[in-house]
Coordinates of C-alpha atoms in Angstrom, one line a residue:
Q6 CA -27.5 1.3 -20.2
L7 CA -27.7 -2.5 -20.7
L8 CA -24.5 -4.4 -20.2
L9 CA -23.3 -8.0 -20.2
A10 CA -20.7 -8.9 -17.6
L11 CA -18.4 -11.6 -19.0
P12 CA -16.5 -13.5 -16.3
Y13 CA -12.8 -14.3 -16.7
D14 CA -11.5 -16.8 -14.1
T15 CA -7.9 -17.0 -13.1
P16 CA -7.0 -20.1 -11.1
V17 CA -5.2 -19.4 -7.8
P18 CA -3.5 -22.6 -6.7
G19 CA -2.9 -23.3 -3.0
Y20 CA 0.5 -24.5 -1.9
R21 CA 0.7 -28.3 -2.1
N22 CA -2.8 -28.8 -0.8
N23 CA -4.6 -29.9 -4.0
T24 CA -6.9 -26.8 -3.8
V25 CA -7.4 -24.3 -6.6
N26 CA -9.6 -21.2 -6.0
T27 CA -10.6 -18.9 -8.7
M28 CA -10.3 -15.1 -9.0
R29 CA -13.2 -13.9 -11.1
L30 CA -12.8 -10.7 -13.0
W31 CA -15.5 -9.1 -15.2
S32 CA -15.3 -7.7 -18.7
A33 CA -18.0 -5.3 -19.9
R34 CA -19.7 -6.3 -23.2
A35 CA -22.6 -4.9 -25.2
P36 CA -25.4 -7.5 -25.7
N37 CA -25.7 -8.7 -29.2
D38 CA -29.0 -7.1 -29.9
F39 CA -27.7 -3.8 -28.4
N40 CA -29.2 -0.8 -30.0
L41 CA -30.9 -2.9 -32.7
R42 CA -33.5 0.0 -33.1
D43 CA -30.7 2.4 -34.2
F44 CA -29.4 -0.3 -36.5
N45 CA -32.8 -0.9 -38.0
V46 CA -33.5 2.8 -38.8
G47 CA -30.2 2.9 -40.7
D48 CA -27.9 4.4 -38.0
Y49 CA -25.4 1.6 -38.2
I50 CA -22.5 3.9 -37.3
Q51 CA -24.1 5.0 -34.0
A52 CA -25.0 1.4 -33.1
V53 CA -21.4 0.4 -33.5
L54 CA -20.1 3.4 -31.5
D55 CA -22.6 2.7 -28.7
R56 CA -21.1 -0.8 -28.3
N57 CA -17.8 0.9 -27.5
L58 CA -19.5 3.0 -24.8
A59 CA -20.5 -0.2 -23.1
E60 CA -17.2 -1.9 -23.5
N61 CA -15.2 1.1 -22.4
I62 CA -16.3 0.4 -18.8
S63 CA -13.7 -2.3 -18.3
R64 CA -11.2 -0.9 -20.7
V65 CA -8.8 0.9 -18.3
L66 CA -7.9 0.9 -14.6
Y67 CA -7.6 4.3 -12.9
P68 CA -3.9 4.4 -11.9
N69 CA -4.1 6.8 -8.9
D70 CA -2.6 5.7 -5.6
N71 CA -3.9 7.2 -2.4
F72 CA -5.9 9.8 -4.3
F73 CA -9.6 10.0 -5.1
E74 CA -10.6 11.4 -8.5
G75 CA -14.4 11.5 -8.8
K76 CA -14.8 10.6 -12.4
E77 CA -18.1 9.3 -13.8
L78 CA -16.4 6.3 -15.6
R79 CA -14.8 5.3 -12.3
L80 CA -18.2 5.2 -10.6
K81 CA -19.6 3.1 -13.5
Q82 CA -16.7 0.7 -13.1
E83 CA -17.3 0.4 -9.3
Y84 CA -21.0 -0.3 -9.8
F85 CA -20.4 -2.7 -12.7
V86 CA -18.1 -5.0 -10.8
V87 CA -20.3 -4.8 -7.7
A88 CA -23.6 -5.6 -9.5
A89 CA -22.1 -8.5 -11.5
T90 CA -20.4 -10.0 -8.4
L91 CA -23.6 -9.7 -6.2
Q92 CA -25.7 -11.4 -8.9
D93 CA -23.2 -14.1 -9.1
I94 CA -23.0 -14.6 -5.4
I95 CA -26.8 -14.7 -5.0
R96 CA -27.1 -17.2 -7.9
R97 CA -24.6 -19.5 -6.2
F98 CA -26.2 -18.8 -2.8
K99 CA -29.5 -20.1 -4.1
A100 CA -27.8 -23.2 -5.3
S101 CA -25.9 -23.8 -2.0
K102 CA -25.7 -21.8 1.2
F103 CA -22.6 -19.7 2.1
G104 CA -22.1 -16.0 3.1
R105 CA -20.0 -13.0 4.0
T106 CA -18.2 -10.6 1.7
A107 CA -15.2 -8.4 2.4
L108 CA -15.1 -4.7 1.3
N109 CA -11.5 -4.2 0.4
D110 CA -11.3 -0.4 0.9
T111 CA -14.4 1.7 -0.1
H112 CA -14.2 1.0 -3.8
P113 CA -16.9 -1.7 -3.7
A114 CA -19.0 0.3 -1.2
M115 CA -22.0 0.5 -3.7
A116 CA -22.4 -3.2 -2.8
I117 CA -24.2 -2.1 0.4
P118 CA -27.1 -0.2 -1.4
E119 CA -27.0 -2.8 -4.2
L120 CA -27.6 -5.7 -1.9
M121 CA -30.4 -3.8 -0.2
R122 CA -31.9 -3.1 -3.6
I123 CA -31.9 -6.8 -4.4
F124 CA -33.4 -7.8 -1.0
V125 CA -36.0 -5.1 -0.9
D126 CA -37.0 -4.5 -4.5
I127 CA -36.5 -7.9 -6.0
E128 CA -36.7 -10.4 -3.2
K129 CA -39.4 -8.4 -1.4
L130 CA -37.9 -8.6 2.1
P131 CA -38.9 -6.1 4.8
W132 CA -36.3 -3.4 5.3
S133 CA -35.2 -4.5 8.8
K134 CA -34.6 -8.1 7.7
A135 CA -32.7 -6.9 4.6
W136 CA -30.6 -4.5 6.6
L137 CA -29.7 -7.2 9.2
L138 CA -28.6 -9.6 6.4
T139 CA -26.6 -6.8 4.7
T140 CA -24.7 -5.8 7.8
Q141 CA -24.0 -9.4 8.6
T142 CA -22.7 -9.9 5.0
F143 CA -20.2 -7.1 4.8
A144 CA -16.9 -6.2 6.6
Y145 CA -14.8 -3.1 5.8
T146 CA -11.0 -3.0 5.6
N147 CA -9.6 0.5 5.7
H148 CA -6.4 1.1 3.8
T149 CA -5.5 4.7 4.2
V150 CA -6.0 7.7 6.5
L151 CA -4.9 10.3 3.9
P152 CA -8.0 12.6 3.5
E153 CA -7.5 13.1 -0.2
A154 CA -7.7 9.3 -0.8
L155 CA -11.2 8.8 0.8
E156 CA -14.0 8.4 -1.7
R157 CA -16.6 11.1 -1.5
W158 CA -19.0 10.9 -4.5
P159 CA -21.0 13.9 -5.5
V160 CA -24.7 13.3 -4.9
D161 CA -25.6 14.8 -8.3
L162 CA -23.4 12.2 -10.1
V163 CA -24.9 9.2 -8.1
E164 CA -28.4 10.6 -8.7
K165 CA -27.7 10.7 -12.5
L166 CA -26.2 7.2 -12.7
L167 CA -27.9 5.3 -9.8
P168 CA -31.0 7.1 -8.7
R169 CA -32.5 4.1 -6.8
H170 CA -29.2 3.6 -4.9
L171 CA -29.2 7.2 -3.9
Q172 CA -32.8 6.8 -2.4
I173 CA -31.6 3.7 -0.5
I174 CA -28.5 5.5 0.8
Y175 CA -30.7 8.4 2.0
E176 CA -32.9 5.9 3.8
I177 CA -29.9 4.2 5.4
N178 CA -28.7 7.6 6.5
Q179 CA -32.0 8.7 7.9
R180 CA -32.3 5.6 10.1
H181 CA -28.6 5.9 11.1
L182 CA -29.1 9.6 12.2
D183 CA -32.4 8.9 14.0
H184 CA -30.5 6.3 16.0
I185 CA -27.7 8.7 16.9
A186 CA -30.2 11.5 17.7
A187 CA -31.9 9.2 20.2
L188 CA -28.6 8.4 21.9
F189 CA -27.3 12.0 21.8
P190 CA -30.2 14.4 21.9
N191 CA -29.5 18.0 20.6
D192 CA -25.9 17.1 19.5
V193 CA -26.3 18.6 16.0
E194 CA -22.5 18.7 15.5
R195 CA -22.2 15.0 16.1
L196 CA -25.0 14.3 13.6
R197 CA -23.1 16.4 11.0
R198 CA -19.8 14.6 11.6
M199 CA -21.4 11.1 11.4
S200 CA -23.8 11.7 8.5
L201 CA -23.3 9.7 5.3
I202 CA -24.0 12.9 3.4
E203 CA -21.6 15.8 3.6
E204 CA -23.4 19.1 3.2
G205 CA -21.9 22.5 2.3
G206 CA -20.7 23.3 -1.2
T207 CA -21.1 20.1 -3.4
K208 CA -23.2 17.6 -1.5
R209 CA -21.2 14.3 -1.3
I210 CA -21.6 10.8 -0.1
N211 CA -18.9 9.8 2.4
M212 CA -18.3 6.2 1.3
A213 CA -16.2 5.3 4.3
H214 CA -19.1 6.2 6.6
L215 CA -21.5 4.1 4.4
C216 CA -19.0 1.2 4.8
I217 CA -18.8 1.5 8.6
V218 CA -22.6 1.8 9.1
G219 CA -23.3 -1.1 6.6
S220 CA -20.7 -3.6 8.0
H221 CA -20.4 -5.8 11.0
A222 CA -16.7 -5.3 11.3
V223 CA -14.2 -2.6 10.5
N224 CA -10.4 -3.0 10.5
G225 CA -7.1 -1.3 9.8
V226 CA -4.1 -3.2 8.5
A227 CA -1.4 -2.6 11.3
K228 CA -1.8 -2.0 15.0
I229 CA -0.8 1.7 14.8
H230 CA -3.1 2.3 11.8
S231 CA -6.1 0.5 13.4
E232 CA -5.5 2.7 16.5
I233 CA -5.5 5.9 14.4
V234 CA -8.7 4.7 12.6
R235 CA -10.4 4.0 16.0
T236 CA -9.2 7.1 17.9
Q237 CA -9.0 9.8 15.2
V238 CA -10.4 9.2 11.7
F239 CA -13.6 7.4 12.8
K240 CA -13.6 8.3 16.5
D241 CA -17.4 9.0 16.7
F242 CA -18.3 5.6 15.1
A243 CA -15.9 3.7 17.4
E244 CA -17.5 5.4 20.5
L245 CA -20.9 4.2 19.2
E246 CA -19.9 0.6 18.5
P247 CA -16.4 -0.1 20.0
G248 CA -16.8 -3.9 19.4
K249 CA -17.0 -3.3 15.6
F250 CA -13.4 -2.1 15.3
Q251 CA -10.5 -4.5 15.0
N252 CA -6.9 -4.8 13.7
K253 CA -5.6 -7.2 11.1
T254 CA -1.9 -6.7 10.4
N255 CA -1.0 -7.2 6.8
G256 CA 1.2 -10.1 5.7
I257 CA 3.1 -11.4 2.7
T258 CA 3.2 -14.8 1.1
P259 CA 6.5 -16.6 1.9
R260 CA 6.1 -18.8 -1.2
R261 CA 6.6 -15.9 -3.6
W262 CA 8.6 -13.6 -1.3
L263 CA 11.2 -16.2 -0.1
L264 CA 11.1 -19.6 -1.9
L265 CA 10.5 -18.3 -5.4
C266 CA 12.6 -15.1 -5.3
N267 CA 15.4 -16.2 -3.0
P268 CA 15.9 -19.9 -3.4
G269 CA 19.4 -19.7 -2.0
L270 CA 18.3 -18.3 1.4
A271 CA 15.2 -20.6 1.5
E272 CA 17.4 -23.6 1.1
L273 CA 19.8 -22.5 3.7
I274 CA 17.0 -22.0 6.2
A275 CA 15.5 -25.4 5.3
E276 CA 18.9 -27.1 6.0
K277 CA 18.8 -25.6 9.5
I278 CA 15.2 -25.9 10.6
G279 CA 13.5 -28.2 8.1
E280 CA 11.0 -27.3 5.4
D281 CA 7.8 -27.0 7.5
Y282 CA 8.4 -23.2 8.0
V283 CA 7.1 -22.6 4.4
K284 CA 3.6 -23.4 5.6
D285 CA 4.1 -22.1 9.2
L286 CA 6.4 -19.1 9.1
S287 CA 6.4 -18.7 12.9
Q288 CA 8.9 -21.6 12.8
L289 CA 11.6 -19.1 11.6
A290 CA 12.0 -18.3 15.3
K291 CA 14.1 -21.4 15.5
L292 CA 16.8 -19.5 13.6
H293 CA 17.5 -17.5 16.8
A294 CA 19.5 -20.6 17.9
F295 CA 22.0 -20.0 15.0
V296 CA 22.7 -16.3 15.5
D297 CA 26.1 -17.2 17.0
D298 CA 26.8 -20.0 14.6
D299 CA 29.7 -18.6 12.6
L300 CA 29.4 -21.0 9.7
F301 CA 25.7 -20.2 9.3
I302 CA 26.4 -16.5 9.4
R303 CA 29.0 -16.9 6.7
E304 CA 26.6 -18.9 4.5
V305 CA 23.8 -16.3 4.9
S306 CA 26.4 -13.6 4.0
K307 CA 27.5 -15.6 1.0
V308 CA 23.9 -16.0 -0.3
K309 CA 23.4 -12.2 0.0
Q310 CA 26.6 -11.5 -1.8
E311 CA 25.6 -13.9 -4.7
N312 CA 22.2 -12.1 -5.0
K313 CA 24.0 -8.7 -5.1
V314 CA 26.4 -9.8 -7.8
K315 CA 23.5 -11.1 -9.9
F316 CA 21.5 -7.9 -9.4
A317 CA 24.6 -5.7 -10.1
L318 CA 25.1 -7.5 -13.4
F319 CA 21.4 -6.9 -14.2
L320 CA 21.8 -3.2 -13.4
E321 CA 25.0 -2.8 -15.4
K322 CA 23.3 -4.4 -18.4
E323 CA 20.1 -2.2 -18.1
Y324 CA 21.6 1.1 -16.9
K325 CA 25.2 1.1 -18.1
V326 CA 26.5 2.1 -14.7
K327 CA 29.4 0.2 -13.1
I328 CA 28.2 -1.2 -9.7
N329 CA 30.5 -2.1 -6.9
P330 CA 28.9 -5.3 -5.5
S331 CA 30.6 -5.0 -2.2
S332 CA 29.0 -1.5 -1.6
M333 CA 26.0 -1.3 0.6
F334 CA 22.8 -1.7 -1.5
D335 CA 20.5 0.9 0.0
V336 CA 17.1 0.4 -1.5
H337 CA 13.9 2.6 -1.5
V338 CA 11.3 1.0 -3.8
K339 CA 7.6 1.9 -3.5
R340 CA 5.1 4.1 -5.3
I341 CA 6.3 7.7 -5.5
H342 CA 4.3 9.8 -3.1
E343 CA 5.2 12.8 -0.9
Y344 CA 4.2 10.9 2.3
K345 CA 6.7 8.2 1.5
R346 CA 9.4 10.9 1.5
Q347 CA 11.7 9.8 -1.4
L348 CA 12.7 13.5 -1.1
M349 CA 14.3 12.9 2.3
N350 CA 16.3 10.1 0.8
C351 CA 17.3 12.4 -2.0
L352 CA 18.6 15.0 0.5
H353 CA 20.6 12.3 2.2
I354 CA 22.2 11.3 -1.2
I355 CA 23.2 15.0 -1.8
T356 CA 24.6 15.2 1.8
M357 CA 26.7 12.1 1.2
Y358 CA 27.9 13.5 -2.1
N359 CA 28.9 16.8 -0.5
R360 CA 30.8 15.0 2.3
I361 CA 32.8 12.9 -0.2
R362 CA 33.7 16.1 -2.2
R363 CA 34.6 18.0 1.0
D364 CA 37.0 15.4 2.2
P365 CA 37.9 12.8 -0.5
A366 CA 40.5 11.1 1.7
K367 CA 38.1 10.4 4.6
L368 CA 36.9 6.8 5.0
F369 CA 33.5 6.5 3.4
V370 CA 31.4 3.3 3.4
P371 CA 30.5 2.8 -0.3
R372 CA 26.8 2.8 -1.2
T373 CA 24.7 2.0 -4.2
V374 CA 21.4 3.9 -3.6
I375 CA 18.5 2.4 -5.6
I376 CA 15.2 4.3 -5.7
G377 CA 12.3 2.9 -7.7
G378 CA 8.6 3.4 -8.1
K379 CA 5.9 4.8 -10.4
A380 CA 4.1 8.1 -10.2
A381 CA 0.4 8.4 -11.0
P382 CA 0.0 10.1 -14.4
G383 CA -1.6 13.3 -13.0
Y384 CA 0.6 13.7 -9.9
H385 CA 3.0 16.5 -10.9
M386 CA 5.0 16.6 -7.7
A387 CA 5.7 12.9 -7.8
K388 CA 7.0 13.3 -11.4
M389 CA 9.2 16.1 -10.3
I390 CA 10.6 13.9 -7.5
I391 CA 11.5 11.3 -10.1
K392 CA 13.1 14.0 -12.3
L393 CA 15.2 15.3 -9.3
I394 CA 16.4 11.8 -8.4
N395 CA 17.6 11.2 -11.9
A396 CA 19.2 14.7 -12.1
V397 CA 21.1 14.0 -8.8
A398 CA 22.1 10.5 -10.1
H399 CA 23.5 12.0 -13.3
V400 CA 25.7 14.4 -11.4
V401 CA 26.8 11.9 -8.7
N402 CA 27.5 9.1 -11.1
S403 CA 29.6 11.1 -13.5
D404 CA 31.8 12.9 -10.9
P405 CA 35.3 11.3 -10.9
A406 CA 35.9 12.6 -7.4
V407 CA 33.2 10.2 -6.2
G408 CA 34.2 7.1 -8.2
S409 CA 32.8 3.9 -6.8
K410 CA 32.1 5.3 -3.3
L411 CA 28.5 6.4 -4.3
K412 CA 26.2 5.4 -7.1
V413 CA 22.6 6.3 -7.6
I414 CA 20.1 4.4 -9.7
F415 CA 16.5 5.2 -10.4
L416 CA 14.8 1.8 -11.2
E417 CA 12.2 2.5 -13.9
N418 CA 9.0 0.5 -14.4
Y419 CA 9.1 -0.9 -10.8
R420 CA 6.8 -3.9 -10.6
V421 CA 6.5 -7.3 -8.9
S422 CA 8.9 -9.0 -11.3
L423 CA 11.5 -6.4 -10.6
A424 CA 10.8 -6.5 -6.9
E425 CA 11.6 -10.2 -7.0
K426 CA 15.1 -9.3 -8.3
V427 CA 16.0 -6.3 -6.1
I428 CA 14.6 -7.4 -2.7
P429 CA 16.9 -10.5 -2.2
A430 CA 19.9 -8.3 -3.1
T431 CA 19.1 -5.5 -0.6
D432 CA 21.3 -4.7 2.4
L433 CA 19.3 -1.6 3.7
S434 CA 15.5 -1.2 3.3
E435 CA 14.2 2.4 3.4
Q436 CA 10.8 2.7 5.2
I437 CA 10.8 6.4 6.0
S438 CA 7.2 7.7 5.8
T439 CA 6.1 10.4 8.2
A440 CA 4.7 8.7 11.3
G441 CA 1.0 8.2 11.1
T442 CA 0.7 8.2 7.2
E443 CA 1.6 4.7 6.0
A444 CA -1.2 2.3 6.9
S445 CA 1.0 -0.8 7.0
G446 CA 3.3 -1.3 4.1
T447 CA 4.3 -4.8 2.9
G448 CA 7.6 -4.1 1.2
N449 CA 9.0 -3.6 4.7
M450 CA 8.1 -7.2 5.5
K451 CA 9.5 -8.6 2.2
F452 CA 12.9 -7.0 2.9
M453 CA 13.0 -8.2 6.5
L454 CA 12.2 -11.8 5.4
N455 CA 15.1 -11.6 2.8
G456 CA 17.7 -10.5 5.3
A457 CA 17.8 -6.7 4.7
L458 CA 18.1 -4.4 7.7
T459 CA 15.5 -1.6 8.0
I460 CA 16.0 2.1 8.4
G461 CA 12.5 3.5 9.3
T462 CA 10.2 5.6 11.3
M463 CA 7.7 4.2 13.8
D464 CA 5.0 4.0 11.2
G465 CA 2.8 1.2 9.8
A466 CA 4.0 -2.3 10.3
N467 CA 7.5 -1.0 11.1
V468 CA 6.2 -0.6 14.7
E469 CA 5.4 -4.4 14.9
M470 CA 8.6 -5.4 13.1
A471 CA 10.5 -3.5 15.9
E472 CA 8.3 -5.2 18.5
E473 CA 9.1 -8.7 17.0
A474 CA 12.8 -8.2 16.4
G475 CA 13.6 -5.8 19.2
E476 CA 14.0 -2.1 18.4
E477 CA 17.8 -2.5 18.7
N478 CA 17.8 -4.7 15.6
L479 CA 16.2 -2.0 13.4
F480 CA 17.5 1.6 12.7
I481 CA 14.5 3.5 14.0
F482 CA 14.6 7.3 13.9
G483 CA 12.5 10.4 13.8
M484 CA 9.3 11.8 15.1
R485 CA 6.6 9.4 16.5
V486 CA 2.9 10.0 15.9
E487 CA 2.7 12.1 19.1
D488 CA 5.7 14.3 18.0
V489 CA 4.0 15.0 14.6
A490 CA 0.8 16.0 16.4
E491 CA 2.8 18.3 18.7
L492 CA 4.6 19.9 15.8
D493 CA 1.2 20.5 14.1
R494 CA 0.0 22.2 17.3
R495 CA 3.1 24.4 17.4
G496 CA 3.1 25.0 13.7
Y497 CA 5.7 23.4 11.4
N498 CA 8.3 26.0 10.2
A499 CA 10.5 24.4 7.5
R500 CA 12.8 27.5 7.4
E501 CA 13.8 27.0 11.0
Y502 CA 15.5 23.7 10.2
Y503 CA 17.0 25.1 7.0
E504 CA 18.7 27.9 8.9
K505 CA 19.8 25.6 11.7
L506 CA 21.4 22.7 9.7
P507 CA 24.2 23.7 7.4
E508 CA 24.3 20.5 5.4
L509 CA 20.5 20.6 4.8
K510 CA 20.9 24.3 3.7
Q511 CA 23.7 23.4 1.3
A512 CA 21.6 20.5 -0.3
V513 CA 18.5 22.6 -0.7
D514 CA 20.5 25.5 -2.1
Q515 CA 22.1 23.2 -4.7
I516 CA 18.6 22.0 -5.8
Q517 CA 17.3 25.6 -5.9
S518 CA 20.3 27.1 -7.7
G519 CA 20.2 24.5 -10.6
F520 CA 23.4 22.7 -9.5
F521 CA 21.7 19.5 -10.6
S522 CA 19.9 21.0 -13.6
P523 CA 22.4 23.5 -15.1
Q524 CA 20.5 23.5 -18.4
Q525 CA 17.2 24.5 -16.6
P526 CA 18.2 26.2 -13.3
E527 CA 14.5 26.8 -12.4
L528 CA 13.5 23.2 -13.0
F529 CA 13.0 22.3 -9.3
K530 CA 11.5 25.5 -8.0
D531 CA 8.1 23.8 -7.4
V532 CA 9.8 21.1 -5.3
V533 CA 11.8 23.6 -3.2
N534 CA 8.7 25.8 -2.8
M535 CA 6.7 22.8 -1.5
L536 CA 9.4 21.9 1.0
F537 CA 9.5 25.4 2.5
H538 CA 5.8 26.4 2.3
H539 CA 3.4 23.4 2.1
D540 CA 5.2 20.2 3.1
R541 CA 2.5 18.3 4.9
F542 CA 5.0 15.5 5.5
K543 CA 7.7 17.5 7.3
V544 CA 10.8 16.3 5.5
F545 CA 13.1 18.9 7.1
A546 CA 11.9 18.0 10.6
D547 CA 13.2 14.4 10.3
Y548 CA 16.3 15.2 8.2
E549 CA 18.8 15.5 11.0
A550 CA 17.7 12.4 12.8
Y551 CA 17.7 10.5 9.5
V552 CA 21.2 11.5 8.5
K553 CA 22.6 10.6 12.0
C554 CA 20.8 7.3 11.8
Q555 CA 22.4 6.6 8.4
E556 CA 25.8 7.2 10.0
K557 CA 25.0 4.4 12.5
V558 CA 24.1 2.2 9.5
S559 CA 27.4 2.8 7.8
E560 CA 29.3 2.1 11.0
L561 CA 27.6 -1.3 11.4
Y562 CA 28.1 -2.2 7.8
L563 CA 31.9 -2.0 8.3
D564 CA 31.5 -5.0 10.7
A565 CA 30.2 -7.6 8.2
K566 CA 29.7 -10.3 10.8
A567 CA 27.7 -8.1 13.2
W568 CA 25.6 -6.9 10.3
T569 CA 24.7 -10.4 9.2
R570 CA 23.9 -11.5 12.7
M571 CA 21.4 -8.6 13.0
A572 CA 20.0 -9.7 9.6
V573 CA 19.5 -13.2 10.9
R574 CA 17.7 -11.9 14.0
N575 CA 15.4 -10.0 11.7
I576 CA 14.7 -13.1 9.5
A577 CA 14.0 -15.1 12.7
A578 CA 11.5 -12.5 13.9
S579 CA 9.6 -12.2 10.6
G580 CA 7.3 -15.1 11.1
K581 CA 4.3 -12.9 12.2
F582 CA 4.3 -11.2 8.8
S583 CA 3.0 -14.2 6.8
S584 CA -0.2 -13.7 4.9
D585 CA -1.2 -17.1 6.2
R586 CA -1.5 -15.6 9.7
T587 CA -3.4 -12.6 8.4
I588 CA -5.9 -14.7 6.6
K589 CA -6.4 -17.0 9.5
E590 CA -7.3 -14.0 11.7
Y591 CA -9.8 -12.6 9.1
A592 CA -11.4 -16.1 8.9
R593 CA -11.6 -16.5 12.6
D594 CA -12.5 -12.9 13.7
I595 CA -14.5 -11.4 10.8
W596 CA -15.7 -14.0 8.3
A597 CA -16.6 -16.7 10.9
V598 CA -15.3 -19.5 8.7
E599 CA -13.4 -22.5 10.1
P600 CA -10.2 -23.8 8.5
S601 CA -10.6 -27.3 7.0
D602 CA -7.9 -29.9 7.5
V603 CA -9.6 -32.5 5.3
R604 CA -6.9 -33.9 3.0
I605 CA -7.9 -33.5 -0.6
P606 CA -6.4 -36.4 -2.7
P607 CA -4.4 -35.4 -5.7
P608 CA -6.0 -36.0 -9.2
N609 CA -4.2 -39.2 -9.7
E610 CA -5.6 -40.9 -6.6
P611 CA -9.1 -42.3 -6.7
R612 CA -11.7 -40.4 -4.5
D613 CA -14.2 -42.1 -2.4
G614 CA -18.0 -41.8 -3.0
A615 CA -18.2 -38.6 -0.9

């Protein structure tokens, strides 16, 4: 199949440095003389239809998150962008020298055999020279440890679509296995574990293994994740080449996630410590000096309140629900996935609801719980979770016994532009994945920078946030990675927790009995069945610790000044989580490129001859 790749360049301006980079995306087009033979023999219709086949390649993005679906069109897309990009890079390389390419996850893994094909078949380099160049060119960043997310392409499909690449992958694998066999004679089991080809049933290519073998560096995206990558997921490879494995903790851009979305807070910070922090976020540490400054604390609190009032008005307009702007805004926004445990939050909402109804006179710290995120189109359980949240919201929001004490909103069509509105208005950030499942997370960092407090497990970048701010300035609860492993060894029995914890039992029974879906009492039976019989993410095991931790949250919220002081300690500790720091580390440790401090004059200033 012959294709044209048409480049579309999006300018990416730097911040006040007179530099604009381009992000190049590719559109698939049929060449103009495409299928002229068909056209000439009178099959005009087929010729036009065939143009569509070519142009379908860049028509739609597969919307799955943390899930691999081995579709032929997806493999075509991956090869299409890899082939176009490498031709482009080599064209520019021949015009001027530069190197190194990052593999962001395994999606561009076909770049490894493709570059080998170019070197060996087209440029006529010997294999050993080609392989050295290839491994020095690529670096692999891993983004997930969930097994269902790892790309494992069927050999038959690759053979059908890319037969030469399959030959090259086989050759790479043969040399790789010969090397291991020489180091570990007679260790057949090790060879099986480390092969790029998985035997048994459908033969598959393990793309992560291809990336590790074909790259000079491999990294995870938070300390705990990189440790899991090194000691568990790719243990054999790390034993073979320990120097290849690194950590690069993710970061966020303070230009969008503070200046642009929260100008009130950004201005307040600038008044105290100057404007340089925007380009050097570590300077936020200077705010520690103002934790006891009552005027500053009041001003931070005022900015938060203004953001909340603004967002409450937006919610009332969009969702026709009356919001109490002085209630705690408890926010859980991220893609809907079982491992992120929106269900645990849902059980807490039901528990709060039951407590209010049981004792309406008792002091209750008012909350507006906001849950938002998208489910992949084919992910049935994620869609049922959204359905459940909405069903619970309907019951809670229309119960007069509850009034303004508790409101629940499901934010539909969650996206960056909506995140920019909700994050500055948040009091409590929910980061409650099962320990060892969230590679890093970045929403957690955005909330921290915007003066929200975090309730979370010791997972992903939460661990480093607690390290930076002090664990006493986050609401950390639940099992650690070791506890989860120990529970797996013992065997997780959900019913044990259900029988032991009356409030959990009540909440689950309500879901099961149709209390939240009286029209369809059976509606959530799949959800309940999953929670009891195949919950890989152990919601019930962390429920009690979560609810108790939430009680501590409510207690602190009653003391507005203490709450805001803790928020300021968090803001002051968030400097590490700038993407500027992340990119500097990639540049220094992986790409081997030096930062340039050459001042580029603006367009209106004359440039010298150079």
